Coordinates of C-alpha atoms in Angstrom, one line a residue:
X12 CA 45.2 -17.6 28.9
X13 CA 48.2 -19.4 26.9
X14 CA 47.6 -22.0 24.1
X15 CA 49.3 -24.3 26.5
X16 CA 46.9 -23.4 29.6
X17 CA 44.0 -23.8 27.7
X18 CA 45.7 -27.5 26.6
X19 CA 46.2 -28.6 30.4
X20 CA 42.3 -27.5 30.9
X21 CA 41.1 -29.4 28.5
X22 CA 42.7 -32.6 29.5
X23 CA 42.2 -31.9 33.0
X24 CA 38.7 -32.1 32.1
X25 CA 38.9 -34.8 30.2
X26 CA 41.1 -36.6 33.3
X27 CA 38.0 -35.5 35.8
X28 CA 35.3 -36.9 33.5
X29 CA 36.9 -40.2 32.7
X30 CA 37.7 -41.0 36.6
X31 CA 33.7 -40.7 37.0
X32 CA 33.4 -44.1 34.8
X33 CA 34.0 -46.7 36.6
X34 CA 32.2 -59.3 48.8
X35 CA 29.1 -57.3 52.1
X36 CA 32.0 -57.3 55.0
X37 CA 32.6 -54.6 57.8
X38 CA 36.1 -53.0 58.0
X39 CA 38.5 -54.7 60.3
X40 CA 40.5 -53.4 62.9
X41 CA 43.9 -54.9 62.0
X42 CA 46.5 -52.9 62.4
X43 CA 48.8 -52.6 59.0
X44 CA 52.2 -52.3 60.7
X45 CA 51.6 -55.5 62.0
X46 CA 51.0 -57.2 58.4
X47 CA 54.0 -59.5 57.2
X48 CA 56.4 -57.0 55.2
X49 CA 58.4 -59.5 52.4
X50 CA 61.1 -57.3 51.5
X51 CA 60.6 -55.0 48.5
X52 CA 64.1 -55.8 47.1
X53 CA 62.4 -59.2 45.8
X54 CA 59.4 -57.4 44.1
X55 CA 58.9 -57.7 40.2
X56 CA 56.6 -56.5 38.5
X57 CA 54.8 -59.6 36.6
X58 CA 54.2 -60.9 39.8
X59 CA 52.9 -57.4 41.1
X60 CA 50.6 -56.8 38.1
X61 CA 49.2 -60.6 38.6
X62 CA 48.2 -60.2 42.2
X63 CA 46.3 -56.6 41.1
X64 CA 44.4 -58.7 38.7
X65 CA 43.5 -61.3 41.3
X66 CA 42.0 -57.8 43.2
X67 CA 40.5 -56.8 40.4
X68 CA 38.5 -59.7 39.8
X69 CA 37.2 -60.9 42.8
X70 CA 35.7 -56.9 43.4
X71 CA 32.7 -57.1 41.3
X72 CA 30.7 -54.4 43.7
X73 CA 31.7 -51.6 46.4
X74 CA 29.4 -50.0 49.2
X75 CA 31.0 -47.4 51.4
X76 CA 30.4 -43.9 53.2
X77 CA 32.6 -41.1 52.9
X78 CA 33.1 -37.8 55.2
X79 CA 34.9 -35.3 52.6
X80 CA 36.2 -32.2 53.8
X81 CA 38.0 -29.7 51.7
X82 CA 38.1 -27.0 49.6
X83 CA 37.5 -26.6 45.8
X84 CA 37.0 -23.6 43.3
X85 CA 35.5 -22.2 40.5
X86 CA 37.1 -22.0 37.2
X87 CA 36.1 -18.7 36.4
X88 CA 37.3 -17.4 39.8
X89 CA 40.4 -19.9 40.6
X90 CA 41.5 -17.8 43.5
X91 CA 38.2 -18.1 45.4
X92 CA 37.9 -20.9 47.5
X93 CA 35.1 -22.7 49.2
X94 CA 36.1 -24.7 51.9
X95 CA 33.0 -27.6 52.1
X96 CA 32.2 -30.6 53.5
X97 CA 30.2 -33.5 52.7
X98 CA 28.7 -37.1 53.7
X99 CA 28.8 -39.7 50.6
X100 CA 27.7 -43.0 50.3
X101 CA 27.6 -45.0 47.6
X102 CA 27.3 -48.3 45.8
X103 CA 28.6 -49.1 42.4
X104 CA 29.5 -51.9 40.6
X105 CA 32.3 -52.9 38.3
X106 CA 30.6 -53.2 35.3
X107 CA 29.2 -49.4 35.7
X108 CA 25.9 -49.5 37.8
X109 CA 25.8 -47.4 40.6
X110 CA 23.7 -45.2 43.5
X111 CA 24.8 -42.0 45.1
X112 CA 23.5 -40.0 47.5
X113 CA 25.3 -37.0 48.9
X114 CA 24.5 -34.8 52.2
X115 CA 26.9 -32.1 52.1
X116 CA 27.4 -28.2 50.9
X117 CA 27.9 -26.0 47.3
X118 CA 28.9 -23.0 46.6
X119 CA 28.3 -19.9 44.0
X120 CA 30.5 -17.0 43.6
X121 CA 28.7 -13.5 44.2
X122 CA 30.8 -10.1 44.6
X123 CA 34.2 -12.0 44.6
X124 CA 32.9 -14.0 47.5
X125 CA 32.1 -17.8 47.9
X126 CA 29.0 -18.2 48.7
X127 CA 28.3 -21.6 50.6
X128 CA 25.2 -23.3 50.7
X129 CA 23.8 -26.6 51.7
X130 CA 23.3 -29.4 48.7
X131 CA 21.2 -32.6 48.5
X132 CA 22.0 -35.1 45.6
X133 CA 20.6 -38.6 44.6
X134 CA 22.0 -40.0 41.6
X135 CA 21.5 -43.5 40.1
X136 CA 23.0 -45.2 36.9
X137 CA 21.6 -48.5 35.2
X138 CA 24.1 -49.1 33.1
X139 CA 23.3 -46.8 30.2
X140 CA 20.9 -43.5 31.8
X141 CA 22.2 -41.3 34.4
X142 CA 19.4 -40.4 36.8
X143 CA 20.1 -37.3 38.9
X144 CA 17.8 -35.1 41.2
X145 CA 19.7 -32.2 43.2
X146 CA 18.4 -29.3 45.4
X147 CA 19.8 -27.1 47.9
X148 CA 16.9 -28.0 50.9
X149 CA 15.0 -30.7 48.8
X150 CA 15.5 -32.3 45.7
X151 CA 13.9 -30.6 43.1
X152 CA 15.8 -30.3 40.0
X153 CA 16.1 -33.3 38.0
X154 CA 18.3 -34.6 35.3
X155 CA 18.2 -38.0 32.3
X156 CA 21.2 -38.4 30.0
X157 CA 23.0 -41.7 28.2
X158 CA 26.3 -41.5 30.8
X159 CA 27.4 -45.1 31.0
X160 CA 29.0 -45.7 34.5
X161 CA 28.8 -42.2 35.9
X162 CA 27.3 -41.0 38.6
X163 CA 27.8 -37.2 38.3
X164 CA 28.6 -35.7 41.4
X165 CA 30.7 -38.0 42.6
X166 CA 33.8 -36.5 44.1
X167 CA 35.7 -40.0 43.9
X168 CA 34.4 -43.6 42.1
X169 CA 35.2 -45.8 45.1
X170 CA 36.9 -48.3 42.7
X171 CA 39.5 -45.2 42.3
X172 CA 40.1 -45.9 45.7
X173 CA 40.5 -49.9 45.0
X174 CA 41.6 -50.9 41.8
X175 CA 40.7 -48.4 38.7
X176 CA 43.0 -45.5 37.8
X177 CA 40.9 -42.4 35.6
X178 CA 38.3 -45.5 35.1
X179 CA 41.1 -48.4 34.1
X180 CA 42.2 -51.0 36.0
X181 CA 45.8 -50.2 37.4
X182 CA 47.0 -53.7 36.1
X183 CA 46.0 -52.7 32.7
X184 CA 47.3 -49.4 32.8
X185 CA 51.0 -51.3 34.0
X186 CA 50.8 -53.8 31.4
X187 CA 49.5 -51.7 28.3
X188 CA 52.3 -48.2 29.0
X189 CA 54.8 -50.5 29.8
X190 CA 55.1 -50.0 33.8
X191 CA 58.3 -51.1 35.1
X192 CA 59.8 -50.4 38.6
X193 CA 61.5 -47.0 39.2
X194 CA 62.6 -46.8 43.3
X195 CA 61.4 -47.8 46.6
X196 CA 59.9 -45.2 48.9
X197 CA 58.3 -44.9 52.4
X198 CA 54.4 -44.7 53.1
X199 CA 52.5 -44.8 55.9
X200 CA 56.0 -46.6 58.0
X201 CA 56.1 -49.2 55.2
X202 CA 58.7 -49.9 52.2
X203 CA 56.7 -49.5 49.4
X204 CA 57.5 -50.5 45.1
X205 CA 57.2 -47.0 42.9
X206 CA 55.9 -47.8 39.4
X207 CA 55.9 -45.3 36.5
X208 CA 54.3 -46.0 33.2
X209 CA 56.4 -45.2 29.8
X210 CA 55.8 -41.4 28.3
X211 CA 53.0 -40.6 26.3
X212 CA 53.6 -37.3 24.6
X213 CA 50.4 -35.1 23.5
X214 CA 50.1 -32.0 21.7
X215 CA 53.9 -31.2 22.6
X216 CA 53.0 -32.4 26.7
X217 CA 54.6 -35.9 28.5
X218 CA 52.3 -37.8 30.3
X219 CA 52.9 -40.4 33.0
X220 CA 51.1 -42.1 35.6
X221 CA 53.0 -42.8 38.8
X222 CA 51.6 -45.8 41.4
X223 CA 53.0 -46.4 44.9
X224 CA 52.3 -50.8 45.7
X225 CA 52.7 -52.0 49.1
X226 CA 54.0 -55.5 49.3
X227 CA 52.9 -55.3 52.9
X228 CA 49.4 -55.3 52.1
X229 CA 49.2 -58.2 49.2
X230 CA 50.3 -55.7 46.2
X231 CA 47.6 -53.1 47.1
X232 CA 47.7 -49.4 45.4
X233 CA 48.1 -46.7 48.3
X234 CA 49.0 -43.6 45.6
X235 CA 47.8 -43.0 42.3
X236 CA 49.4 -40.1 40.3
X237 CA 49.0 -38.8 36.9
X238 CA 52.3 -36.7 36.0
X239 CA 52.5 -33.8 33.8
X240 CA 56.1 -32.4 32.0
X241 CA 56.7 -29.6 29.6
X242 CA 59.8 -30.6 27.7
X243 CA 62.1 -29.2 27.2
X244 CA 62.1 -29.4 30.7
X245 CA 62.6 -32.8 32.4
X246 CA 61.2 -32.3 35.7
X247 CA 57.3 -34.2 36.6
X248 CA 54.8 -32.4 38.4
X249 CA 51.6 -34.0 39.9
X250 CA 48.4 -33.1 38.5
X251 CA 46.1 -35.3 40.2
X252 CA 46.6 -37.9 42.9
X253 CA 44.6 -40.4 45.2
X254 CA 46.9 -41.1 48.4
X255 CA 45.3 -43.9 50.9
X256 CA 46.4 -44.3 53.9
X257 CA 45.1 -46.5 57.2
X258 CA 44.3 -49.6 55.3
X259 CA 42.5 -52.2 56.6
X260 CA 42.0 -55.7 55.5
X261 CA 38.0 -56.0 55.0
X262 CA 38.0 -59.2 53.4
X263 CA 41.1 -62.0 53.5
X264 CA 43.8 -60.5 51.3
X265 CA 41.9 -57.4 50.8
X266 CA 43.2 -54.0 52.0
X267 CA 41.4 -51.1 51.2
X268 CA 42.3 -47.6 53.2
X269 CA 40.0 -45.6 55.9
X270 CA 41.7 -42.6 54.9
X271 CA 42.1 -41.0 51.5
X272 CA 43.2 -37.6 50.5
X273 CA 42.9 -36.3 46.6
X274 CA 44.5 -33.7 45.0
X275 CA 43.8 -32.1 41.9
X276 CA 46.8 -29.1 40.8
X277 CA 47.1 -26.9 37.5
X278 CA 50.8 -27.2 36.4
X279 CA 51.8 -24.7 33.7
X280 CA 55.2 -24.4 31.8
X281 CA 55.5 -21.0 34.0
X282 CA 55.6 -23.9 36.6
X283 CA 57.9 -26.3 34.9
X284 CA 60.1 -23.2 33.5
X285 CA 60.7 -21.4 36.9
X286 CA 60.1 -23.9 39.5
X287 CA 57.6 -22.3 41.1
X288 CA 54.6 -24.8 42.9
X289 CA 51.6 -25.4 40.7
X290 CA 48.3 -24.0 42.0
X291 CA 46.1 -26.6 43.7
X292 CA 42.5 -26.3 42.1
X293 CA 40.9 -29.1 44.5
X294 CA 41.4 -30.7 47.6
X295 CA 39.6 -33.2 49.4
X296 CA 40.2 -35.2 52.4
X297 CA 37.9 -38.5 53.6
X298 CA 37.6 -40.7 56.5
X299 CA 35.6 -43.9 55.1
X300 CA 33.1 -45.3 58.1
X301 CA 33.1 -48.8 56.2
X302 CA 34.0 -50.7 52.8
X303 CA 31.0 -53.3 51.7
X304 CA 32.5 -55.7 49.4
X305 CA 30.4 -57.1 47.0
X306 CA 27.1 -55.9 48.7
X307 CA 24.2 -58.2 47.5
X308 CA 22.7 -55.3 44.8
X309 CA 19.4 -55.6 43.4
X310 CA 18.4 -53.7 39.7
X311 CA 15.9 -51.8 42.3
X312 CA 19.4 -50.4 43.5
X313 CA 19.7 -48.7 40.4
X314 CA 16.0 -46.9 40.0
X315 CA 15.7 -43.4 40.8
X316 CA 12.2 -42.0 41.1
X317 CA 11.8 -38.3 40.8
X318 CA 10.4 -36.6 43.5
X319 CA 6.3 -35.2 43.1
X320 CA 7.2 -31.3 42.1
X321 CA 10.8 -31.9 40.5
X322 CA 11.5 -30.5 37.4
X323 CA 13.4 -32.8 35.6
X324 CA 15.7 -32.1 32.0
X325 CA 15.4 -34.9 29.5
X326 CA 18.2 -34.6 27.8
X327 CA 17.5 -37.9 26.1
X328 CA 13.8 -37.6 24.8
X329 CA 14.4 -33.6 24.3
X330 CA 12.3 -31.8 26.8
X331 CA 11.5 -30.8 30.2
X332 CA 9.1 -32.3 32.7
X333 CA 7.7 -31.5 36.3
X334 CA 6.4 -34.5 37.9
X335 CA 2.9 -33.8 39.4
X336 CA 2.8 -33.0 43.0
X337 CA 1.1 -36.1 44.8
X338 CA -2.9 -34.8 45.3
X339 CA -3.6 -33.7 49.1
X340 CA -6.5 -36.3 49.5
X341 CA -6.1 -39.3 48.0
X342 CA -8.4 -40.3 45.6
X343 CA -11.5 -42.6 47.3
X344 CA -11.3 -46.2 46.1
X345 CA -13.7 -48.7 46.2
X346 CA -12.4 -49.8 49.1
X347 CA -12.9 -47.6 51.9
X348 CA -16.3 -48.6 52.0
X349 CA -15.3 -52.0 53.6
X350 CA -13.4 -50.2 56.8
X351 CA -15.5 -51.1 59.7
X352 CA -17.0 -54.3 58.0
X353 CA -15.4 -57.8 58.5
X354 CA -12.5 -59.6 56.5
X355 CA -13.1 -61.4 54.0
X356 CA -11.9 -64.9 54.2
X357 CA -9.3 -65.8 52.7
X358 CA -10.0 -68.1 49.5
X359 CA -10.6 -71.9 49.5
X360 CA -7.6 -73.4 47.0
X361 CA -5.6 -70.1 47.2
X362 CA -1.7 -71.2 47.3
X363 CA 0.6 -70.0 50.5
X364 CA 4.3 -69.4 50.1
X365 CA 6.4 -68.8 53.2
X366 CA 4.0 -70.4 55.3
X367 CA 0.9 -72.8 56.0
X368 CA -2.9 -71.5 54.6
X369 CA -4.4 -68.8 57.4
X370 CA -7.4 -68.0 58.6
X371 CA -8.8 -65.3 60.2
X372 CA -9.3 -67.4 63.3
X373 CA -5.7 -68.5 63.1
X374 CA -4.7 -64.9 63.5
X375 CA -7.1 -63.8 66.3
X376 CA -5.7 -61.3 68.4
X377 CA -3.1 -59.9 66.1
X378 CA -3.4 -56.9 64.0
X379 CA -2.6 -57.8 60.3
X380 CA -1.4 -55.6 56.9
X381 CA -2.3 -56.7 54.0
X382 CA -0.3 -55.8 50.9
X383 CA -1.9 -56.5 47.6
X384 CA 1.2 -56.2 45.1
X385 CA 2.3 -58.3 41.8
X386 CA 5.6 -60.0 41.0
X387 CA 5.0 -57.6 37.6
X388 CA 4.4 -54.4 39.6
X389 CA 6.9 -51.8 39.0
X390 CA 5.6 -49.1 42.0
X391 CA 5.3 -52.3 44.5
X392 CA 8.5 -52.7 44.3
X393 CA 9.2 -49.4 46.7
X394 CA 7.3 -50.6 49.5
X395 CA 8.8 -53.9 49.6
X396 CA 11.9 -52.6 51.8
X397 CA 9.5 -51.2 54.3
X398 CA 7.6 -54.0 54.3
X399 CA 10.9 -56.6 54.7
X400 CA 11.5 -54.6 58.0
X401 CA 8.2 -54.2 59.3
X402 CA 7.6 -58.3 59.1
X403 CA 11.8 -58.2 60.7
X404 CA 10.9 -56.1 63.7
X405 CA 7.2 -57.8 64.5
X406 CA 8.3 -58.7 67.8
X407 CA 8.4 -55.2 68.5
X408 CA 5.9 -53.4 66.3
X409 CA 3.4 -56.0 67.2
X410 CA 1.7 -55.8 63.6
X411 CA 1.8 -58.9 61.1
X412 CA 2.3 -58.7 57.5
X413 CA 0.7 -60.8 54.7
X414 CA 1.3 -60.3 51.2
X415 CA -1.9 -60.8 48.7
X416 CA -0.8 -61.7 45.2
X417 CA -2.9 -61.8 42.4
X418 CA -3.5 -65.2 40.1
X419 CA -2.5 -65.5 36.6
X420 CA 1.8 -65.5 37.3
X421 CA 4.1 -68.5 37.3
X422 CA 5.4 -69.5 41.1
X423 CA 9.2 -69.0 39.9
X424 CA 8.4 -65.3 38.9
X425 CA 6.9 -64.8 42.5
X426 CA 9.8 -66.3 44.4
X427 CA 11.8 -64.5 42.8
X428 CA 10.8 -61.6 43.8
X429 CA 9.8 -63.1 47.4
X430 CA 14.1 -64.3 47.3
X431 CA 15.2 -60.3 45.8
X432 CA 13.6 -58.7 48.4
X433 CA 14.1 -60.7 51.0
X434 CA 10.0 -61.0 51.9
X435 CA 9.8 -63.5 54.3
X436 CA 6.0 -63.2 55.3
X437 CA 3.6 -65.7 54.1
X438 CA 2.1 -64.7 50.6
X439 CA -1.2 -65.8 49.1
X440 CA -1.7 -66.2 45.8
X441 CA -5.5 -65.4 44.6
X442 CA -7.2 -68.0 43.0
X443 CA -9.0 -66.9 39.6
X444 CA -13.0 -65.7 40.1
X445 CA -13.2 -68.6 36.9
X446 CA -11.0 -70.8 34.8
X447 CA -11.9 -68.3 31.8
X448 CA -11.0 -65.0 33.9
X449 CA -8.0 -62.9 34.0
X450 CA -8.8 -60.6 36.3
X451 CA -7.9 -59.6 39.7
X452 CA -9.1 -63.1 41.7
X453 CA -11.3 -64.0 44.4
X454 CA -10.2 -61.8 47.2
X455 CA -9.3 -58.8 45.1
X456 CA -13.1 -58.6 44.2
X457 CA -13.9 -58.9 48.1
X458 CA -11.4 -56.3 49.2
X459 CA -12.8 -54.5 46.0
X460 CA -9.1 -53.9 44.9
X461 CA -8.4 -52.2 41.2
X462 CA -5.3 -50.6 41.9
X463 CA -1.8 -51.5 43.3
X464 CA 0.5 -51.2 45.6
X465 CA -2.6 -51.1 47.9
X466 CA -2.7 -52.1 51.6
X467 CA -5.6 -53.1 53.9
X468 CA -4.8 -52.9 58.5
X469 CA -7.3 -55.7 60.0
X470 CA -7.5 -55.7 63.6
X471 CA -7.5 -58.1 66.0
X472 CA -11.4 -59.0 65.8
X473 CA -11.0 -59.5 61.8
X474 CA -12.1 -55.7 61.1
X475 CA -11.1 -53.7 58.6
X476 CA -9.7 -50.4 60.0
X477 CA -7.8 -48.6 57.4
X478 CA -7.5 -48.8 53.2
X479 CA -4.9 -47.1 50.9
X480 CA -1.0 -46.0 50.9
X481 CA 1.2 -48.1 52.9
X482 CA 2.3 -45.1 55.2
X483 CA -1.0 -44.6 56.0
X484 CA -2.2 -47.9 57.2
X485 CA 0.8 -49.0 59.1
X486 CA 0.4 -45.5 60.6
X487 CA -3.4 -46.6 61.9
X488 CA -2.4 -49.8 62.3
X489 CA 0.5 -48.8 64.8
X490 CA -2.2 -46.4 66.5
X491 CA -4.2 -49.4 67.9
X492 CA -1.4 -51.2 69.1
X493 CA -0.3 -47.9 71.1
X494 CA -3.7 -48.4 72.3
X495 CA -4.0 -51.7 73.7

């Protein structure tokens, strides 16, 4: 490999790694050919750069699913290719925090052959630790390292997609290499401003970044370009590009595209010197189901739990763990004596949020969980989802969910939680055994509860019928209304 080859690899992986850093409304159907088209003669580029930093700013978040399909290669084999596909979705947020989740295919290279398989990845960032846990039929190798804003797998950030160029807002990148206005060119049937940055020259290699803005859709970027020459020669060749096309406005003055294709090439001076097309490395084309802008995002968003069996590399702390395969009976608790025995009542002086005091008499007839969980409880904090729906779909299920909450926490910090997880059930909070004690409360001590997350199913005579895991109670629970 030449000096300058191995140049162009290295800042192609730099390029790759940098693009990694990086209002909830359904895509509209609009059609962009019928958008106003102000002619592009008038176009400037102060007022062009202004109207990307209105975009910028009012994305502070981005949910969407992409279908990939392409092809990419291995860089010890670069004439080998895999053709894969995959299903992405993603949410991330401007200042860094993200989720991924991919559904899609690898590959690995045996006797100069691709070798596809299928691939499973969940990812999470919170702003400073990348969380990742991959497999090929279940996710079972994990991974921690300090990676602000990345997300590792992902094939695009969707903010490359929006407003962000190799992780840097497009308007920055204009104003900071000195973008001015080069020609006009078609895309997608519309007239559209082409912008080229000044040269940066490294190592003996120009550099320039190329950006295609469509009046017609309120400034948006539909290409993004990063250019490559070898001087002596003058000529530019692409070496990696986001074209959108099919854009759609999703919010009011916000057009983002349903299509996108990216290319990644490896220009060489052989390239530049003869004339001769530059090899494409990667290729990937995506048809986005939806955009969410600025999805509602919770920091549970952002908190991957590694699967019971994973191993999983610290790279921060140094060493390697394997989480500990859940046990195949659960442990008995103090609790499961009281299945078949009555309720307790619920406590004199207890407080009710989300609803007036109950009584077992009150809810005669109806089959009730009980979730005993804390506004402090990290691992309640998975079953409030499932919970939030099961209390949503009541009408149908036919069960009815209370949440227990222990005494001892200020109101604010349990409506808080109650308002971030949307738990619209009414909660009791405990009332303390004695002013002196700080233990579980009144009712914890009846239901003989020591741990949590725990749930308790109560049919409709007041009887206790199941104790433990979530899952396993609503799974009893939904047995006796089957039976009715």
């Amino acid at each position: 490999m030449t000096r300058s080859c191995l140049k162009i690899s290295t800042l192609m992986l730099l390029a790759a790694i940098s693009s990694l850093y990086f209002p909830w409304v359904a895509v509209a159907t609009a059609d962009p050919k019928a958008a106003p088209s102000p002619d592009v003669k008038e176009a400037n580029i102060v007022d062009i750069r202004e109207d990307l930093k209105r975009l910028e700013a009012r994305i502070n978040a981005l949910s969407v699913k992409v279908k990939f399909d392409g092809f990419n290669t291995d860089g010890s084999h670069p004439d080998i290719r895999a053709h894969l596909t995959n299903v992405e979705s993603s949410t991330v947020e401007r200042s860094g925090r993200g989720r991924l989740e991919i559904d899609g295919q690898t590959f690995r290279i045996n006797d100069g052959k691709a070798v596809i398989r299928p691939s499973k990845q969940m990812s999470t960032n919170d702003g400073v630790l990348l969380r990742s846990v991959s497999g090929i039929t279940s996710l079972s190798a994990g991974l921690i390292l300090k990676s602000p804003g990345s997300l590792g797998g992902w094939t695009v950030n969707p903010f490359e997609m929006t407003t962000l160029f190799h992780g840097s807002p497009v308007s920055e990148i204009i104003s900071k290499r000195n973008g001015k206005i080069v020609g006009r060119v078609e895309h997608d049937g519309h007239d559209v401003v082409v912008i080229q940055t000044d040269t940066l020259t490294n190592n003996g290699i120009d550099w320039s970044s190329r950006f295609l803005i469509d009046p017609a859709l309120k400034n948006a970027v539909v290409r993004r370009c990063q250019l490559i020459r070898f001087p002596p020669s003058e000529k530019w060749m692409e070496l990696d590009v986001i074209d959108c096309h099919d854009h759609r406005e999703v919010a009011t003055g916000v057009w983002l595209p349903s299509r996108v294709e990216i290319r990644t090439a490896s220009p060489t001076e052989e390239n530049a010197r003869t004339g001769s097309k530059p090899r494409l490395a990667w290729e990937w084309n995506g048809r986005i189901e939806n955009w969410v802008v600025n999805p509602p995002v919770t920091d549970s968003l952002f908190v991957l739990e590694f699967p019971p069996g994973a191993v999983v590399e610290d790279q921060v702390k140094g060493r390697v763990d394997t989480i500990p395969p859940l046990e195949d009976k659960p442990r008995p608790m103090p609790s499961d004596s009281l299945v078949g025995k009555p309720a307790p009542a619920f406590p004199e002086g207890a407080t009710w949020i989300n609803g007036e005091p109950l009584t077992w008499q009150s809810l005669g007839g109806k089959i009730v969980i009980l979730d005993f969980f804390a506004e402090w409880c990290g691992p309640c904090r998975k079953d409030y989802p499932q919970l939030s729906r099961l209390h949503g779909e009541r009408g149908a299920n036919g069960l009815t969910v209370v949440g227990i909450h222990p005494p001892g926490s200020k109101s604010e910090a349990i409506k808080k939680v109650i308002d971030e997880f949307h738990l619209d059930y009414p909660v009791c909070v405990d009332v303390a055994i004695d002013e002196k004690s700080k233990g579980w409360g009144k009712l914890y001590r009846q239901f003989k509860i020591d741990l949590i997350p725990h749930a308790v199913a109560v049919d409709g005579r007041g009887m206790i019928v199941a104790s433990g895991r979530l899952d396993d109670v609503i799974a009893k629970a939904s047995e006796l209304v089957k039976g009715r």
